[in-house]
Coordinates of N, CA and C in Angstrom, one line a residue:
X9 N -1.5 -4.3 4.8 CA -2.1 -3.0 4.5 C -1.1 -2.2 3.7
X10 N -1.7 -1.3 2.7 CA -0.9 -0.6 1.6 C -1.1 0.7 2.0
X11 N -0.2 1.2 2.7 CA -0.1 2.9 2.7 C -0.5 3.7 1.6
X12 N 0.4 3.3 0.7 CA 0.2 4.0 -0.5 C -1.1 3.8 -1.6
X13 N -1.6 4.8 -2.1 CA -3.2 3.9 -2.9 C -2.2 2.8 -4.0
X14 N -2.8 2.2 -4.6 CA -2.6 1.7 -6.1 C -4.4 1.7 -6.8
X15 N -4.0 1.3 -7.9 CA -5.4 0.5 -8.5 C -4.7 -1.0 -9.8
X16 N -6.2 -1.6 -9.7 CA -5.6 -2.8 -10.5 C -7.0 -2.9 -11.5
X17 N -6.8 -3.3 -12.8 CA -7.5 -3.2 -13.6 C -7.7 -3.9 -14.6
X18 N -8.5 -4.8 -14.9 CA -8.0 -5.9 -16.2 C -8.5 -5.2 -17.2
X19 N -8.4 -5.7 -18.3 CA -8.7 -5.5 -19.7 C -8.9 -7.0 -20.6
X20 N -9.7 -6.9 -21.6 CA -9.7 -7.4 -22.6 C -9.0 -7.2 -24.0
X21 N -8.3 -8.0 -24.5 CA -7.6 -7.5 -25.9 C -8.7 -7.5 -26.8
X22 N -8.6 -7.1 -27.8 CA -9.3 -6.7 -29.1 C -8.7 -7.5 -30.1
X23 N -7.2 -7.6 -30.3 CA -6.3 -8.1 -30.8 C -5.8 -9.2 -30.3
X24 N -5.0 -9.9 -31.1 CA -4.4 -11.0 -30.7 C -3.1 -10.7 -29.5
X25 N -2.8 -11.4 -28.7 CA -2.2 -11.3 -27.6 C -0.2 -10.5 -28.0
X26 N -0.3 -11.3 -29.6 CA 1.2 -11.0 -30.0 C 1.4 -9.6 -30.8
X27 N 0.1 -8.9 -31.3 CA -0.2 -7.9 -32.1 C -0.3 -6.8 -30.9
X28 N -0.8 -7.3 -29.5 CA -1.3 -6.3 -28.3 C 0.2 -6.1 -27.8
X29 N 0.9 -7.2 -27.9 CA 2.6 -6.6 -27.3 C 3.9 -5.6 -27.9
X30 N 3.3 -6.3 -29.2 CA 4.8 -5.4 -30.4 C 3.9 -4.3 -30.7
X31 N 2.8 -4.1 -30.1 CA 2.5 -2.5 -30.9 C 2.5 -1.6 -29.3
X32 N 2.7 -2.5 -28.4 CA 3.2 -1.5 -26.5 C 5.0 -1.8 -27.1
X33 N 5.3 -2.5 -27.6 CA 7.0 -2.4 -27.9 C 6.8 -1.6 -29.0
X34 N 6.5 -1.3 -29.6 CA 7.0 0.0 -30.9 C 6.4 1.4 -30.1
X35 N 5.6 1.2 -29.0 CA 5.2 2.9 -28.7 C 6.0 3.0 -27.3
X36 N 7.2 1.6 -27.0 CA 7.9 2.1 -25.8 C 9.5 2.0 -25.8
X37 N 9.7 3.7 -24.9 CA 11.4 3.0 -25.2 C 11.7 2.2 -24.1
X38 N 12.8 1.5 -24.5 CA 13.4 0.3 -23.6 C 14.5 1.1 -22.5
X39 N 13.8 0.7 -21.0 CA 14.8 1.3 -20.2 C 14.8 0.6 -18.9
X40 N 16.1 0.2 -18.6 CA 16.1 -0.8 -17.2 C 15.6 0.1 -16.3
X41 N 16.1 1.4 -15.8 CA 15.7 2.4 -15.3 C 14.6 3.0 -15.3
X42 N 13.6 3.0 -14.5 CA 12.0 4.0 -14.7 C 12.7 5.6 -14.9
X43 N 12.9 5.9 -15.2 CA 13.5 7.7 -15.2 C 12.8 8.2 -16.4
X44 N 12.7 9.2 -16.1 CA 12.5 10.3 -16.8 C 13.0 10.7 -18.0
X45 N 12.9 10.7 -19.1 CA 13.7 11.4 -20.2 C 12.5 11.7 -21.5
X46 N 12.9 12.9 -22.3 CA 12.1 12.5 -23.3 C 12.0 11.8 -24.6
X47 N 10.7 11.4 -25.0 CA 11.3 10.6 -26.1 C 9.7 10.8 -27.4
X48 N 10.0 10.1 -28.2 CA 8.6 10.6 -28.8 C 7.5 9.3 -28.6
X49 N 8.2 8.4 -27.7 CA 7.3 7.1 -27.8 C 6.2 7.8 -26.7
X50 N 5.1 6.6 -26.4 CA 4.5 7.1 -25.2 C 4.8 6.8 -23.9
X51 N 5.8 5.6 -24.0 CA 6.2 4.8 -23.0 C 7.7 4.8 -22.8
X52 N 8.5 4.5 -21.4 CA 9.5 4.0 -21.0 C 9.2 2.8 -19.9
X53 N 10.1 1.9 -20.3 CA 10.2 1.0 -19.2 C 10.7 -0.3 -20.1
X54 N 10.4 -1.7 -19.6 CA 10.4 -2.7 -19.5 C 9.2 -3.6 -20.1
X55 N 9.5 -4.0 -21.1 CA 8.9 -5.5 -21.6 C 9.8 -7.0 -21.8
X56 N 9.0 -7.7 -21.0 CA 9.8 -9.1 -20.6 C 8.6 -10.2 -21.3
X57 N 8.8 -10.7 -22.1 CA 7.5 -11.7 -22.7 C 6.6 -11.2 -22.9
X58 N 5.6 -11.1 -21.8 CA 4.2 -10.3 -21.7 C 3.9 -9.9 -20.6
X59 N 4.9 -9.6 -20.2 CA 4.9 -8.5 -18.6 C 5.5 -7.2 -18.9
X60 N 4.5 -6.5 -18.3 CA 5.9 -4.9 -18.4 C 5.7 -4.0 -17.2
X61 N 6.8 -3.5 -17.3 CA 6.7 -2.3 -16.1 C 7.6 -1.3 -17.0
X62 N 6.1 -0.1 -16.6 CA 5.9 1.6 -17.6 C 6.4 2.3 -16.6
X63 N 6.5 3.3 -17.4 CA 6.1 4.8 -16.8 C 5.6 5.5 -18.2
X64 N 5.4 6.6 -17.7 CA 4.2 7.9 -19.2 C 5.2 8.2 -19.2
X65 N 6.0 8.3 -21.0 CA 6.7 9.6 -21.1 C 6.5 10.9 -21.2
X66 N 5.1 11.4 -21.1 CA 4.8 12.3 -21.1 C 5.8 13.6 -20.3
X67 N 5.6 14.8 -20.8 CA 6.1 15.8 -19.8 C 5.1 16.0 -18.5
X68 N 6.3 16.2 -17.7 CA 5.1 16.9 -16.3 C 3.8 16.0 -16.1
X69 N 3.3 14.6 -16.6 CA 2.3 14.4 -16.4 C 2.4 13.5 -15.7
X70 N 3.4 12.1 -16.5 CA 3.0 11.2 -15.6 C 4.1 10.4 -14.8
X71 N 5.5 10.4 -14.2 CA 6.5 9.9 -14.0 C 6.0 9.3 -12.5
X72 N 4.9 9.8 -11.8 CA 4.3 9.9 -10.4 C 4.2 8.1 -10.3
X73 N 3.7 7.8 -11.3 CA 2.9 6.1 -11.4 C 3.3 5.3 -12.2
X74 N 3.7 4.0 -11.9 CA 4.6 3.2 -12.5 C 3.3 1.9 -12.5
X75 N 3.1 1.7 -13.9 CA 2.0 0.7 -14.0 C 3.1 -0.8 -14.0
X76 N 2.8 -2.3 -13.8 CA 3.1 -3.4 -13.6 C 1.8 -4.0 -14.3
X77 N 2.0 -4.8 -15.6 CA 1.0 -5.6 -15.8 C 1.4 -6.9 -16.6
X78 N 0.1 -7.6 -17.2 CA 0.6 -9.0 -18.1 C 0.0 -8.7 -19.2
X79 N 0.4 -9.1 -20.4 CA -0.7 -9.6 -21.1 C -0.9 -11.4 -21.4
X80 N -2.2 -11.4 -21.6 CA -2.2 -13.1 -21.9 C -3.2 -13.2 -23.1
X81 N -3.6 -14.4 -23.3 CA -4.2 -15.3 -24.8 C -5.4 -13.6 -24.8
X82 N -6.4 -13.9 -23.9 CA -7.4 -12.5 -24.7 C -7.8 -11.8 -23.3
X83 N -7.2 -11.5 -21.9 CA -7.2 -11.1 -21.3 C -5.8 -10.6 -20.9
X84 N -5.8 -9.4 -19.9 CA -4.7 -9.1 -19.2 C -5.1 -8.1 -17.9
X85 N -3.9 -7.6 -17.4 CA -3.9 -6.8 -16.0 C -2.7 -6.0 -16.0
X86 N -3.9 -5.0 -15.6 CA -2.5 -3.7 -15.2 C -2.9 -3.4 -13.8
X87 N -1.8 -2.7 -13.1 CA -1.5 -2.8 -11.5 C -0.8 -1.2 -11.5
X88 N -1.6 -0.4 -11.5 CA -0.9 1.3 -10.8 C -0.3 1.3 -9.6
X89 N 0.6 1.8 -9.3 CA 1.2 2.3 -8.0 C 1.9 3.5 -8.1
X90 N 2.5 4.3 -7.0 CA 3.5 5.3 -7.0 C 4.7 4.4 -7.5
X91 N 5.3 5.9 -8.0 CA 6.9 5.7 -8.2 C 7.7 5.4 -7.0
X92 N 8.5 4.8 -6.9 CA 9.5 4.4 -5.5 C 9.9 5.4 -4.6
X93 N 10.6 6.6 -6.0 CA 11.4 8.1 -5.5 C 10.0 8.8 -5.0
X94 N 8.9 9.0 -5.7 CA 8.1 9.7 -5.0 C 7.6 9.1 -3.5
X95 N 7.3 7.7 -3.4 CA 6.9 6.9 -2.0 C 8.0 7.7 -1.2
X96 N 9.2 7.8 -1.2 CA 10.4 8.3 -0.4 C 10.3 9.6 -0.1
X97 N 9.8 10.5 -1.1 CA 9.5 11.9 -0.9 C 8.7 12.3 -0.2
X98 N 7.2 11.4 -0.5 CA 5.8 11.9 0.2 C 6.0 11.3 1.6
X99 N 6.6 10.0 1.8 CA 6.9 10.2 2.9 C 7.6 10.5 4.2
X100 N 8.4 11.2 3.7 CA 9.0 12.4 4.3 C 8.0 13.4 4.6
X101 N 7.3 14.1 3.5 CA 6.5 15.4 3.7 C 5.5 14.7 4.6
X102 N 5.3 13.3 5.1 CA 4.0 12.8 6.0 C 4.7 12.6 7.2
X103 N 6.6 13.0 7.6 CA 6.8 13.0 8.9 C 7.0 14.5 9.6
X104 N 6.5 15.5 7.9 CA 6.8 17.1 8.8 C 5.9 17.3 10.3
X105 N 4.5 17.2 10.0 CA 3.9 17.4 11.1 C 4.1 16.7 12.3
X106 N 5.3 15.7 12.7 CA 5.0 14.7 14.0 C 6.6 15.3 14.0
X107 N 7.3 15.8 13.2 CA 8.8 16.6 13.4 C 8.2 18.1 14.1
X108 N 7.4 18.6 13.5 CA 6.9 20.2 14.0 C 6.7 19.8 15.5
X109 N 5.9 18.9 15.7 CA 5.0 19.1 16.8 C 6.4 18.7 18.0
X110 N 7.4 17.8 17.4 CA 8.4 17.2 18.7 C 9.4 18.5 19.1
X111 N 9.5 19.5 17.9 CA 10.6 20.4 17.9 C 9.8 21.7 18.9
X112 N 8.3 21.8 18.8 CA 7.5 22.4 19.1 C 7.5 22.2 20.8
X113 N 7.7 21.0 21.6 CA 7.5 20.4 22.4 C 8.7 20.6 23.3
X114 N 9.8 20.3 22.2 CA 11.9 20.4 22.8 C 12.3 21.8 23.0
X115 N 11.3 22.8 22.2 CA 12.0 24.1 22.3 C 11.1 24.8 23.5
X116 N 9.7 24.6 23.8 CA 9.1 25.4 24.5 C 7.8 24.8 25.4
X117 N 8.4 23.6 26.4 CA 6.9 23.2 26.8 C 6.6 23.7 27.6
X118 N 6.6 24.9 28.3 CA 5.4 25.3 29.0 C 4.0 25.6 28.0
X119 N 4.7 26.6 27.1 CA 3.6 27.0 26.0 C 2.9 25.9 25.0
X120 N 3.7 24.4 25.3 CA 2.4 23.3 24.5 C 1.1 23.1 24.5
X121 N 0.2 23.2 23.9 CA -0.8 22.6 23.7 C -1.2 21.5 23.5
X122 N -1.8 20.4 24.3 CA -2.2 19.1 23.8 C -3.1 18.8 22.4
X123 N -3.9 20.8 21.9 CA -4.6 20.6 21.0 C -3.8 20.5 19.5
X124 N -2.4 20.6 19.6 CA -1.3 20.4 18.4 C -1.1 19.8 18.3
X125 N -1.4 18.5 19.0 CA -1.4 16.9 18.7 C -2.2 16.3 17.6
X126 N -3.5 17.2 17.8 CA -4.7 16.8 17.0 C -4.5 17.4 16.2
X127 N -4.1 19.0 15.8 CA -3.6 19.4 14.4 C -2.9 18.8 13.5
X128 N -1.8 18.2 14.2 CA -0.6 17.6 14.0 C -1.5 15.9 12.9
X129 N -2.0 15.6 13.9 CA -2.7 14.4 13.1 C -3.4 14.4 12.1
X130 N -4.2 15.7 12.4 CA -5.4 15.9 11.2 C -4.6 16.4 10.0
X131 N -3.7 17.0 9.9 CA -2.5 17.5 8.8 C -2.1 16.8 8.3
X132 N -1.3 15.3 9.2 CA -0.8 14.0 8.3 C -2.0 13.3 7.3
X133 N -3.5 13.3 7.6 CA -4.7 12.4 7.3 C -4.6 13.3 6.3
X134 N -4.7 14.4 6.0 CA -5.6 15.1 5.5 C -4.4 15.2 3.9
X135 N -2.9 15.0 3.9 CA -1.4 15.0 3.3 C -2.0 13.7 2.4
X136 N -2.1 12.7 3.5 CA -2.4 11.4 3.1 C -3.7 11.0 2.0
X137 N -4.8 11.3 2.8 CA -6.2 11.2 2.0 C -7.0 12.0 1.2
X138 N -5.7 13.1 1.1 CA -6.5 14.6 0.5 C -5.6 14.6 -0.9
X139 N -4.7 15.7 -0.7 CA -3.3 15.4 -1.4 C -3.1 14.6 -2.3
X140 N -2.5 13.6 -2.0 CA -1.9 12.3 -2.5 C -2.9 11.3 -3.1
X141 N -4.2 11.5 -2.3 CA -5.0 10.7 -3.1 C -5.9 11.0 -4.7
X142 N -5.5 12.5 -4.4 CA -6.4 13.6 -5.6 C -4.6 13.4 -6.6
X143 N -3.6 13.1 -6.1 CA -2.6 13.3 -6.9 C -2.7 11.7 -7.8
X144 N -2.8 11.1 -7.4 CA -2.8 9.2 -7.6 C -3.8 8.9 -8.6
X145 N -4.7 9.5 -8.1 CA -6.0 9.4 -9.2 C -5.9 10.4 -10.0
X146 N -5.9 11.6 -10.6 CA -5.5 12.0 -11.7 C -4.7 11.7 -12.7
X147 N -3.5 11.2 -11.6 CA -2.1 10.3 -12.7 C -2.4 9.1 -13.0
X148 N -3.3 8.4 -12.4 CA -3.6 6.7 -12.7 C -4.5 6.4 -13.6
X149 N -5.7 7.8 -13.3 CA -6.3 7.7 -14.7 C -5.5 8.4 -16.0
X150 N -5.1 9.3 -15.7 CA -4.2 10.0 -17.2 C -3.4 8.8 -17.5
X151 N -2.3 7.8 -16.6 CA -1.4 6.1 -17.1 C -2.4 5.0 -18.1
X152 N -3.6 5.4 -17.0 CA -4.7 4.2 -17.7 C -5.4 4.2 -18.9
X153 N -5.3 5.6 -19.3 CA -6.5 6.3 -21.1 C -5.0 5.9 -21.5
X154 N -3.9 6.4 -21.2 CA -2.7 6.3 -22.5 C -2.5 4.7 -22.4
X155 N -2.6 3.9 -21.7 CA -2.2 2.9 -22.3 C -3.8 1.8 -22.9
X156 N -4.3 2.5 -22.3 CA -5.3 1.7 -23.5 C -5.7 2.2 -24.7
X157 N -5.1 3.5 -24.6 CA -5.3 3.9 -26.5 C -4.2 3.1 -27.1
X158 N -3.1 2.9 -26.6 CA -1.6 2.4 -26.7 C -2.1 1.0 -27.6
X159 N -2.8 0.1 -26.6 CA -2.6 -1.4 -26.5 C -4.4 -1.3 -27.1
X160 N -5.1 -0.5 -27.3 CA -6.5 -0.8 -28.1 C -7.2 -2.1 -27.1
X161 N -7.4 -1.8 -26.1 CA -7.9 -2.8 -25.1 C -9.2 -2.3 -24.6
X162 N -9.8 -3.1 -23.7 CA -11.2 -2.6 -23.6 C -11.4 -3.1 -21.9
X163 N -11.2 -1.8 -21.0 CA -11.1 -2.2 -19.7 C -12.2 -2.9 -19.0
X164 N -12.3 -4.2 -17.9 CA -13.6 -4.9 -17.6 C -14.4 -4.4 -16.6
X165 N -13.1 -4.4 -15.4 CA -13.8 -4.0 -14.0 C -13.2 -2.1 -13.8
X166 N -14.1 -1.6 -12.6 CA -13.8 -0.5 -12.7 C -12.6 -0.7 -11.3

Protein backbone atom coordinates (compact mmCIF):
# COMPACT_ATOMS: atom_id res chain seq x y z
CA UNK A 1 0.00 0.00 0.00
CA UNK A 2 1.20 3.61 -1.13
CA UNK A 3 0.70 6.37 1.36
CA UNK A 4 1.42 8.78 -0.88
CA UNK A 5 -0.96 9.20 -4.16
CA UNK A 6 1.04 8.76 -7.49
CA UNK A 7 -0.61 8.39 -11.06
CA UNK A 8 0.69 6.29 -14.01
CA UNK A 9 -0.16 7.01 -17.55
CA UNK A 10 0.82 5.69 -20.92
CA UNK A 11 0.93 7.49 -24.03
CA UNK A 12 1.33 6.97 -27.64
CA UNK A 13 4.15 8.68 -29.76
CA UNK A 14 3.27 10.50 -32.76
CA UNK A 15 6.85 10.47 -33.71
CA UNK A 16 9.39 8.19 -33.97
CA UNK A 17 10.67 6.86 -30.61
CA UNK A 18 14.31 8.63 -31.36
CA UNK A 19 12.73 12.08 -32.55
CA UNK A 20 10.26 11.70 -29.11
CA UNK A 21 13.67 11.54 -26.93
CA UNK A 22 16.17 14.33 -28.39
CA UNK A 23 13.44 16.79 -28.58
CA UNK A 24 12.66 15.76 -24.15
CA UNK A 25 16.79 16.16 -24.33
CA UNK A 26 16.84 19.67 -26.04
CA UNK A 27 13.84 20.99 -23.74
CA UNK A 28 15.73 19.31 -20.57
CA UNK A 29 18.54 20.42 -18.46
CA UNK A 30 20.73 17.57 -17.34
CA UNK A 31 20.84 17.20 -13.63
CA UNK A 32 21.83 14.16 -11.31
CA UNK A 33 20.08 16.11 -8.63
CA UNK A 34 16.12 16.74 -8.89
CA UNK A 35 16.59 20.44 -7.43
CA UNK A 36 15.29 23.36 -8.20
CA UNK A 37 17.02 25.98 -10.23
CA UNK A 38 16.00 28.08 -13.09
CA UNK A 39 16.61 27.52 -16.45
CA UNK A 40 14.81 28.33 -19.68
CA UNK A 41 14.30 24.56 -20.63
CA UNK A 42 11.06 23.09 -19.42
CA UNK A 43 12.68 20.31 -17.77
CA UNK A 44 15.45 19.20 -15.15
CA UNK A 45 16.48 15.76 -14.47
CA UNK A 46 17.75 12.68 -16.08
CA UNK A 47 17.74 10.93 -19.37
CA UNK A 48 19.31 7.45 -19.52
CA UNK A 49 18.48 5.68 -23.11
CA UNK A 50 14.75 5.99 -22.95
CA UNK A 51 14.06 6.36 -19.35
CA UNK A 52 13.95 9.56 -17.52
CA UNK A 53 13.36 11.06 -14.30
CA UNK A 54 11.94 14.98 -14.45
CA UNK A 55 11.00 17.50 -12.46
CA UNK A 56 8.97 21.08 -14.07
CA UNK A 57 11.28 23.75 -14.14
CA UNK A 58 8.77 25.85 -13.85
CA UNK A 59 8.62 28.57 -10.97
CA UNK A 60 6.52 27.86 -7.88
CA UNK A 61 4.67 25.31 -9.89
CA UNK A 62 6.02 22.23 -10.14
CA UNK A 63 9.13 20.80 -8.05
CA UNK A 64 6.22 18.97 -5.70
CA UNK A 65 6.25 15.77 -8.48
CA UNK A 66 8.86 14.00 -9.92
CA UNK A 67 7.65 12.04 -13.05
CA UNK A 68 9.66 8.39 -13.89
CA UNK A 69 8.88 7.07 -17.28
CA UNK A 70 10.15 5.08 -20.62
CA UNK A 71 9.86 5.72 -23.94
CA UNK A 72 9.65 2.77 -26.47
CA UNK A 73 9.25 1.80 -30.42
CA UNK A 74 5.39 3.74 -30.43
CA UNK A 75 4.37 3.51 -26.89
CA UNK A 76 5.54 4.75 -23.55
CA UNK A 77 4.77 5.48 -19.69
CA UNK A 78 5.04 8.01 -17.29
CA UNK A 79 4.68 7.36 -13.46
CA UNK A 80 3.88 10.77 -11.16
CA UNK A 81 4.81 10.70 -7.57
CA UNK A 82 5.85 13.24 -4.77
CA UNK A 83 9.20 14.62 -4.44
CA UNK A 84 11.28 12.60 -1.70
CA UNK A 85 11.94 16.16 0.35
CA UNK A 86 8.31 16.88 0.17
CA UNK A 87 7.25 12.94 1.24
CA UNK A 88 9.65 14.01 4.45
CA UNK A 89 7.97 17.23 4.99
CA UNK A 90 4.24 16.26 4.60
CA UNK A 91 5.02 13.72 6.72
CA UNK A 92 5.94 15.36 9.49
CA UNK A 93 2.95 17.94 9.14
CA UNK A 94 0.83 14.20 9.27
CA UNK A 95 2.60 13.54 12.83
CA UNK A 96 1.50 17.16 14.28
CA UNK A 97 -1.95 16.05 15.37
CA UNK A 98 -0.97 12.53 17.26
CA UNK A 99 2.22 15.01 18.81
CA UNK A 100 -0.75 17.68 19.95
CA UNK A 101 -2.84 15.14 21.27
CA UNK A 102 0.34 13.18 23.37
CA UNK A 103 1.65 16.68 24.67
CA UNK A 104 -2.13 17.45 25.27
CA UNK A 105 -2.43 14.21 27.43
CA UNK A 106 1.55 14.70 29.37
CA UNK A 107 0.71 18.16 30.26
CA UNK A 108 -2.84 18.00 31.63
CA UNK A 109 -4.92 14.64 31.99
CA UNK A 110 -7.42 15.39 34.16
CA UNK A 111 -8.80 17.95 31.54
CA UNK A 112 -8.45 15.11 28.51
CA UNK A 113 -11.05 14.43 26.35
CA UNK A 114 -11.36 11.03 24.63
CA UNK A 115 -13.29 13.29 21.95
CA UNK A 116 -9.50 14.73 20.82
CA UNK A 117 -8.64 11.46 19.73
CA UNK A 118 -11.22 11.67 17.16
CA UNK A 119 -10.27 15.29 16.27
CA UNK A 120 -6.89 14.28 16.24
CA UNK A 121 -7.75 11.51 13.59
CA UNK A 122 -10.10 13.30 11.49
CA UNK A 123 -7.26 16.24 11.15
CA UNK A 124 -4.61 13.52 10.01
CA UNK A 125 -7.48 12.08 7.15
CA UNK A 126 -8.57 15.12 6.35
CA UNK A 127 -4.15 16.59 5.91
CA UNK A 128 -3.91 13.40 3.99
CA UNK A 129 -7.07 13.06 1.65
CA UNK A 130 -7.97 16.69 1.48
CA UNK A 131 -4.75 18.74 1.31
CA UNK A 132 -2.29 16.70 -0.26
CA UNK A 133 -4.49 15.04 -2.48
CA UNK A 134 -5.92 18.53 -4.07
CA UNK A 135 -2.03 19.44 -3.96
CA UNK A 136 -0.86 16.11 -6.13
CA UNK A 137 -3.50 16.50 -8.52
CA UNK A 138 -3.13 19.94 -9.61
CA UNK A 139 0.79 19.42 -9.79
CA UNK A 140 0.39 16.01 -11.69
CA UNK A 141 -1.86 17.31 -14.06
CA UNK A 142 0.05 20.83 -14.57
CA UNK A 143 3.74 17.75 -14.95
CA UNK A 144 1.40 15.84 -17.32
CA UNK A 145 0.07 18.92 -20.07
CA UNK A 146 3.97 20.05 -19.94
CA UNK A 147 5.30 17.04 -20.86
CA UNK A 148 3.09 16.10 -23.47
CA UNK A 149 3.26 19.37 -25.23
CA UNK A 150 7.09 18.68 -24.60
CA UNK A 151 7.26 15.05 -26.23
CA UNK A 152 3.87 15.74 -28.70
CA UNK A 153 2.33 12.38 -27.40
CA UNK A 154 -1.16 11.47 -27.18
CA UNK A 155 -2.21 10.09 -23.70
CA UNK A 156 -4.29 6.42 -23.76
CA UNK A 157 -5.61 5.64 -20.41
CA UNK A 158 -7.01 8.13 -17.98
Amino acid sequence: MKFFPTTERSFRLIDTQSKTIDRLKRRTDPSEKLTFKYTDRSFRGMITENKFKLISSAIRKNVFCVMKGEINDKTGYVCVEIHKAFKVLLSIILCFPMVGITIAILVDKEKFHPVLILVAILQFLMIRYIFIAFAFKYASGYSMNRLRDVLDVEFINK
